[in-house]
Short mmCIF file of C-alpha atoms and ligand atoms in Angstrom, two decimals:
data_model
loop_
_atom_site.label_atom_id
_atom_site.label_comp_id
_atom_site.label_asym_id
_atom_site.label_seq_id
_atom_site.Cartn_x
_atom_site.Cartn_y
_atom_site.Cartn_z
CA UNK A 965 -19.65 22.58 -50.44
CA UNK A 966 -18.94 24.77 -47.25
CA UNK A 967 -17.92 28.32 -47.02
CA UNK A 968 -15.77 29.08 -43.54
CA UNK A 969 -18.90 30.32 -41.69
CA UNK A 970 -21.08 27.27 -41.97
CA UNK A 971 -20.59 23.78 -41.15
CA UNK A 972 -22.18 21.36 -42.91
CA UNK A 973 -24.67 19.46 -41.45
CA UNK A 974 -26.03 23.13 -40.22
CA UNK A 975 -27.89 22.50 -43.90
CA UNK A 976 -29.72 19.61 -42.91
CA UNK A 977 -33.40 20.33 -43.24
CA UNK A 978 -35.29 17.69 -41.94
CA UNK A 979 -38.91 18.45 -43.83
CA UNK A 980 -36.68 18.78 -46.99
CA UNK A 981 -35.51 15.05 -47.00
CA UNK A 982 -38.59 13.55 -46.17
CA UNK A 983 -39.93 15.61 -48.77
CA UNK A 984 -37.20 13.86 -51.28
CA UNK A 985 -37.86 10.48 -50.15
CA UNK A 986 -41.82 10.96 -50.53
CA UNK A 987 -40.84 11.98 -53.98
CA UNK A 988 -39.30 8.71 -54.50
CA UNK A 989 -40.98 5.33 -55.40
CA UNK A 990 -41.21 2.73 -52.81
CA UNK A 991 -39.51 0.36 -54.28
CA UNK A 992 -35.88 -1.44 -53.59
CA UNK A 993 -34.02 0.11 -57.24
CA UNK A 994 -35.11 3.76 -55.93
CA UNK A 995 -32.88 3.09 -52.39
CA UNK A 996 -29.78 3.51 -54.62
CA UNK A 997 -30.26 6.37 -56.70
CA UNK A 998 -28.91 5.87 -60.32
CA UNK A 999 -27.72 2.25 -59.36
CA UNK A 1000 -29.75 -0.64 -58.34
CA UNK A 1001 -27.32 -3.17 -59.22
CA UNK A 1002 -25.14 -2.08 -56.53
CA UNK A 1003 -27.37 -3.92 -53.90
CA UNK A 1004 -26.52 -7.54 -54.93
CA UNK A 1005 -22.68 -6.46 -54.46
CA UNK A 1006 -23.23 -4.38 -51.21
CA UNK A 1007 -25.38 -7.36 -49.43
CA UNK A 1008 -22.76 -9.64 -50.45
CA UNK A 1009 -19.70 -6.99 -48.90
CA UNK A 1010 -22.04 -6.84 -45.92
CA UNK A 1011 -22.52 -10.74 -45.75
CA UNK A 1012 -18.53 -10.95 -45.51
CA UNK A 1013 -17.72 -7.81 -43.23
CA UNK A 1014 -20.09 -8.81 -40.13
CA UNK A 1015 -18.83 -12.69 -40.82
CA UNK A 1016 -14.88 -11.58 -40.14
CA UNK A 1017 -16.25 -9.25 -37.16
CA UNK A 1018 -18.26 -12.43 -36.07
CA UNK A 1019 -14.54 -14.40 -36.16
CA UNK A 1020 -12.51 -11.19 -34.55
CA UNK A 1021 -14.85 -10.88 -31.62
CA UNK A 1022 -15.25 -14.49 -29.04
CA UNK A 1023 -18.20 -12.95 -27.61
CA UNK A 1024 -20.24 -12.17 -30.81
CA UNK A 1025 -22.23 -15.81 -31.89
CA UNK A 1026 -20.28 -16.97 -34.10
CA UNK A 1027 -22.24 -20.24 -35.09
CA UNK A 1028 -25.80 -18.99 -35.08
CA UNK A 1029 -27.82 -16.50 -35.95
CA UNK A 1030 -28.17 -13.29 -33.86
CA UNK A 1031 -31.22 -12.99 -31.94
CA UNK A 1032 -32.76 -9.25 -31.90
CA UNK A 1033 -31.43 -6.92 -34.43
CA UNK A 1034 -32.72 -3.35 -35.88
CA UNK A 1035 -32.34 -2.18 -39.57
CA UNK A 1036 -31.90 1.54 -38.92
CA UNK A 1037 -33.05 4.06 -41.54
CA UNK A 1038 -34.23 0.57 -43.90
CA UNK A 1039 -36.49 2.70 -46.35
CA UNK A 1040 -38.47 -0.58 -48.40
CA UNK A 1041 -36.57 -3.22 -46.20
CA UNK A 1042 -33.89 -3.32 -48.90
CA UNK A 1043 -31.20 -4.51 -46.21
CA UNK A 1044 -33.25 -6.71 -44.00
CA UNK A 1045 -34.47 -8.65 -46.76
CA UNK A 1046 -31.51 -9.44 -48.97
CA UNK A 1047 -29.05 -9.65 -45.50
CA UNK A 1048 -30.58 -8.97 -42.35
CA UNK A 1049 -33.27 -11.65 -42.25
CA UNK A 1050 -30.52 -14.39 -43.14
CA UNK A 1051 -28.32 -13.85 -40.17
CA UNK A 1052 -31.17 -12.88 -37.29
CA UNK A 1053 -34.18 -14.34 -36.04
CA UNK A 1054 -36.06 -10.93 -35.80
CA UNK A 1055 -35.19 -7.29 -37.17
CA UNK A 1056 -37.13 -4.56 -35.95
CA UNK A 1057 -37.10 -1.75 -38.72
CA UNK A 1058 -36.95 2.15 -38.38
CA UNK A 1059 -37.54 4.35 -40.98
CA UNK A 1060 -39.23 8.10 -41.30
CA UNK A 1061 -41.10 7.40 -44.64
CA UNK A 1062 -44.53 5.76 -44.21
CA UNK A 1063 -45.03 4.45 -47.55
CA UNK A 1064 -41.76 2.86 -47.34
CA UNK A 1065 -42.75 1.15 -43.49
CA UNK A 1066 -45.65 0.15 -45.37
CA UNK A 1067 -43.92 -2.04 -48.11
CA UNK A 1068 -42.04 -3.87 -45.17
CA UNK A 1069 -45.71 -4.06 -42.79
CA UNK A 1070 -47.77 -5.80 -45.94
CA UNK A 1071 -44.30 -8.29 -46.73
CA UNK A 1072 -43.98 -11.76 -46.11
CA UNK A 1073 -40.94 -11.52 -43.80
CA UNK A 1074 -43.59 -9.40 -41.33
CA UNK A 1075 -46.41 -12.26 -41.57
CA UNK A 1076 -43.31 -14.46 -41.02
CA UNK A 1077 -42.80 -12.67 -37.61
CA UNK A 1078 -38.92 -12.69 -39.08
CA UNK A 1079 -39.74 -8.29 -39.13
CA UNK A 1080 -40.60 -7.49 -35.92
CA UNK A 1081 -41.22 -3.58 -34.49
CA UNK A 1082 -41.32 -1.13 -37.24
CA UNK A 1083 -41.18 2.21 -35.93
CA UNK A 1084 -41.95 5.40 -38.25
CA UNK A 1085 -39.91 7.64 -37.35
CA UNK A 1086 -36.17 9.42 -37.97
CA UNK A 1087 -33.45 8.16 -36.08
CA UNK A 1088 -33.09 11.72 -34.21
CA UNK A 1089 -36.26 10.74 -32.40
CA UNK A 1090 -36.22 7.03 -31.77
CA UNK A 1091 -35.00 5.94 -28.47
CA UNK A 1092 -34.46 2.21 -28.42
CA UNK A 1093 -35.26 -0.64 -26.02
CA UNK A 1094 -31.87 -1.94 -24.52
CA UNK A 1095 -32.16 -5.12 -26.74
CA UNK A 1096 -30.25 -5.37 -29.30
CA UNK A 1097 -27.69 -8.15 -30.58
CA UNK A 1098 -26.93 -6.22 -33.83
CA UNK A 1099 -27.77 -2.57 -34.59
CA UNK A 1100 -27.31 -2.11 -38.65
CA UNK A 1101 -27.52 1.69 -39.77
CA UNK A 1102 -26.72 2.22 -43.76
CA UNK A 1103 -26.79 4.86 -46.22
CA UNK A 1104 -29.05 7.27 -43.74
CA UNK A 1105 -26.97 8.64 -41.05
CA UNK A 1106 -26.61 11.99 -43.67
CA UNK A 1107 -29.76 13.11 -42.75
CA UNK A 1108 -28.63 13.66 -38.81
CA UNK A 1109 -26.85 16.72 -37.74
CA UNK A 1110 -23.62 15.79 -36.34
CA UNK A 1111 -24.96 16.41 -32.67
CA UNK A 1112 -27.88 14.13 -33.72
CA UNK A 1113 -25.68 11.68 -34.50
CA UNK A 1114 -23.76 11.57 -31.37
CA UNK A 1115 -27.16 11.39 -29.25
CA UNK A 1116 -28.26 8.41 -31.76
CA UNK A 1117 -24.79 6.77 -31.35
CA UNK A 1118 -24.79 7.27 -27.41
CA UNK A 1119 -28.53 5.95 -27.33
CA UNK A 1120 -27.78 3.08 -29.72
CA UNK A 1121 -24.57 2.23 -27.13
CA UNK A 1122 -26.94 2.21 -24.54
CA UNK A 1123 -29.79 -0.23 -26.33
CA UNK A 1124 -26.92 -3.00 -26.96
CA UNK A 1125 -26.83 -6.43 -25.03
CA UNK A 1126 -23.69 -7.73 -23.72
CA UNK A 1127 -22.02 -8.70 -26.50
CA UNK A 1128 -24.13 -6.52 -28.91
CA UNK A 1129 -22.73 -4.94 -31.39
CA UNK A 1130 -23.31 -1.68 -34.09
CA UNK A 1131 -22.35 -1.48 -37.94
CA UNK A 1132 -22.36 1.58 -39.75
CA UNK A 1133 -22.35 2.02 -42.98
CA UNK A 1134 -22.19 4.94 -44.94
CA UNK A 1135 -20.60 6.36 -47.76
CA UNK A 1136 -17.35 8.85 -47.11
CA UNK A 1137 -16.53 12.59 -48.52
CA UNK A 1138 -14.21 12.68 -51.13
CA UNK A 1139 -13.91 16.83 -50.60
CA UNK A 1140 -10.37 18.15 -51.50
CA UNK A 1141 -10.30 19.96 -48.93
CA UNK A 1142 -11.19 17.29 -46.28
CA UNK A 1143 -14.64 18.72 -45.28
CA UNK A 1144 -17.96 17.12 -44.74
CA UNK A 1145 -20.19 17.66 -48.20
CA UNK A 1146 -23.97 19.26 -48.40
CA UNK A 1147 -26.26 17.67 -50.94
CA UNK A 1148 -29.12 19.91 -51.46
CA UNK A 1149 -30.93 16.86 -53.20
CA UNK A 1150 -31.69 15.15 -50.21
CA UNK A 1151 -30.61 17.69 -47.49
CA UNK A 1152 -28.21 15.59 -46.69
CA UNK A 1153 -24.29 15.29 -45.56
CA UNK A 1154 -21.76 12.71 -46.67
CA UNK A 1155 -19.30 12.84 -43.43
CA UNK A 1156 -15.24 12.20 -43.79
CA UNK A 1157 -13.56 8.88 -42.05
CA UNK A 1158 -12.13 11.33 -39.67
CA UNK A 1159 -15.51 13.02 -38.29
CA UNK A 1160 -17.18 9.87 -38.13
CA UNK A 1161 -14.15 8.44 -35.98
CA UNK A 1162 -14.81 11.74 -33.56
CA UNK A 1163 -18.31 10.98 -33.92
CA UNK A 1164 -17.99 7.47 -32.18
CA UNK A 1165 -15.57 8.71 -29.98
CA UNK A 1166 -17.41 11.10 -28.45
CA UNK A 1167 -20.51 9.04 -28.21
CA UNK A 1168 -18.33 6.19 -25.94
CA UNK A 1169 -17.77 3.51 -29.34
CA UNK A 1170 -15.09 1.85 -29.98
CA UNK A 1171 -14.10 0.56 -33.50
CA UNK A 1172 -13.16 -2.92 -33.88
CA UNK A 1173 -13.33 -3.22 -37.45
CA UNK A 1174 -14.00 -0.87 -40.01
CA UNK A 1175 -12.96 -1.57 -43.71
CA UNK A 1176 -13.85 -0.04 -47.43
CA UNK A 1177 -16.21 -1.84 -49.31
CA UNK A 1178 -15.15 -3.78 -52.50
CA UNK A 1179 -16.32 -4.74 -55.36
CA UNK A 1180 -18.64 -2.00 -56.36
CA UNK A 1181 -17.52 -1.30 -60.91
CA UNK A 1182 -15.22 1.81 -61.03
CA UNK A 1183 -17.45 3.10 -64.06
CA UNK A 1184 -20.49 3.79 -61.29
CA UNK A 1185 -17.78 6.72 -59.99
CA UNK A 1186 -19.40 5.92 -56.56
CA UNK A 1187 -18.01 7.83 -53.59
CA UNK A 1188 -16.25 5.16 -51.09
CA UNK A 1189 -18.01 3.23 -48.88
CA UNK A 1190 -16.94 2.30 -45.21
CA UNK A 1191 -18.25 -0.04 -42.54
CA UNK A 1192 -17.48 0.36 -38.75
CA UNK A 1193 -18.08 -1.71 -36.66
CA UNK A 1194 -18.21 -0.68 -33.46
CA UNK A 1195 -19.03 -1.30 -29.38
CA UNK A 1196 -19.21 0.28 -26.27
CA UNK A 1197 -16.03 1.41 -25.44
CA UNK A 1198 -14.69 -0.74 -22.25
CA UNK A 1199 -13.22 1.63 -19.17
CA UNK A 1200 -10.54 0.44 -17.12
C1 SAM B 2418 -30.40 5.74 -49.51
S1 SAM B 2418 -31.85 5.20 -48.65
C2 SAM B 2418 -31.18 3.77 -47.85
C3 SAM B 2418 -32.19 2.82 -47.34
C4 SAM B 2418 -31.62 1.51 -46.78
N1 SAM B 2418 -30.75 1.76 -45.63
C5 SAM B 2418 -30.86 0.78 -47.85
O1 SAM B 2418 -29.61 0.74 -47.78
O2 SAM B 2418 -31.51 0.24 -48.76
C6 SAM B 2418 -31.93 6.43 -47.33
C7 SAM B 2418 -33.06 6.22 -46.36
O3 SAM B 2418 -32.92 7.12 -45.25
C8 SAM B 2418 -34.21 7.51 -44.86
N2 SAM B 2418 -34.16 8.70 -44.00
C9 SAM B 2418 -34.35 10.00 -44.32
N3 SAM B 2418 -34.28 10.78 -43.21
C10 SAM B 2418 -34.03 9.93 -42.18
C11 SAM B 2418 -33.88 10.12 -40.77
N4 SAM B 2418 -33.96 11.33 -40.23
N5 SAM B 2418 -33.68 9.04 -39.99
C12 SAM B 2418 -33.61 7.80 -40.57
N6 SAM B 2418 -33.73 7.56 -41.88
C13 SAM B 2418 -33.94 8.61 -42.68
C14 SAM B 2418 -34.91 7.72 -46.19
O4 SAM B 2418 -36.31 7.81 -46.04
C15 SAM B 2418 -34.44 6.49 -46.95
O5 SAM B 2418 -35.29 5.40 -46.72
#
């Protein structure tokens, strides 16, 4: 909750959510809070979303798998292994939490050379290689002010290959009033549909898909969940 004066993201304390996610056990249930069996539904809504993206867009592969892709803010590899890893030939990982990079450095998909780069670090201070066929950021963009968000987003457009392409997704605010929410838990925001949409605006993204998620059993009382998809935005 926000009072007039502060926005907020302005909460966001960097040391304190790495703090809560050191606190956490490395393992794939402790990703989703309270509900672990969400995973099996959200790879599947995943699996499904980037397949009718695949079909929307000519230039995306369509047939094959994508080449280079990056799991962004992947904790124990939870998305890479259960999605990732089935639709590219090699994810590169980055994540803030060393004993999580560590679960995904000693697994089989890294001796597999099907991980590639893992990078330990927050997404505020990783600047990637222009490489990418598929950026995939989920459940993490929270802990980035909005400002660090835009510079990610920009830097992310930047990192694409031609026909590359960036999925968000994220859960949304259900705040009466419309505003972002604070969770002191994690220091952490959960952003409106309408601020992320200026979000990727202002950092040059266009959406070509974006969609709830399904599926997920109304007696969890999750908060929504939304995937964009989105690339750079074309000038005329
Ligand atoms: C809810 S978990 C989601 C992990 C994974 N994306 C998934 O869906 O299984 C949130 C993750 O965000 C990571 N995180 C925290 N601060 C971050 C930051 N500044 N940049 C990137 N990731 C961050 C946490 O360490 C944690 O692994």
């Amino acid at each position: 909750m926000t009072d007039s004066h502060t926005t907020a993201d302005s909460k966001i304390d960097h040391a304190a959510s790495l703090k809560y996610w050191n606190s956490v056990p490395a393992t794939t249930g402790s990703m989703l809070g309270e509900f672990p069996s969400v995973s099996r539904i959200d790879l599947q809504g995943s699996k499904s979303f980037l397949a009718k993206v695949r079909r929307l867009l000519p230039g995306v592969q369509s047939g094959g798998k994508f080449h280079q892709a990056v799991d962004c803010g992947a904790g124990v590899g939870r998305v890479t292994e259960g999605f990732l890893s089935h639709v590219c030939e090699v994810v590169d990982a980055v994540e803030p939490v060393a004993k999580f990079t560590q679960v995904m450095k000693d697994s089989q998909l890294k001796r597999d050379g099907v991980i590639g780069t893992i990078y330990t670090r927050g997404l505020e201070d990783w600047t990637p290689e222009k490489k990418y066929d598929l950026i995939w950021v989920q459940w993490c963009v929270g802990h980035l002010t909005d400002s660090q968000l835009i510079d990610y987003t920009v830097r992310c457009r930047k990192a694409l290959t031609e026909n590359g392409l960036m999925v968000v997704k994220e859960n949304l605010s259900t705040h009466f009033s419309g505003q972002d929410m604070y969770d002191s838990e994690d220091s952490s925001v959960t952003r409106t549909d309408a601020k992320f949409r200026q979000v990727f605006e202002a950092a040059g993204m266009e959406i070509v898909k974006s969609e709830l998620q399904k599926g997920f059993p109304q007696s969890f009382n999750l908060l929504p969940v939304q995937f964009y998809a989105l690339r750079p935005k074309t000038t005329n």
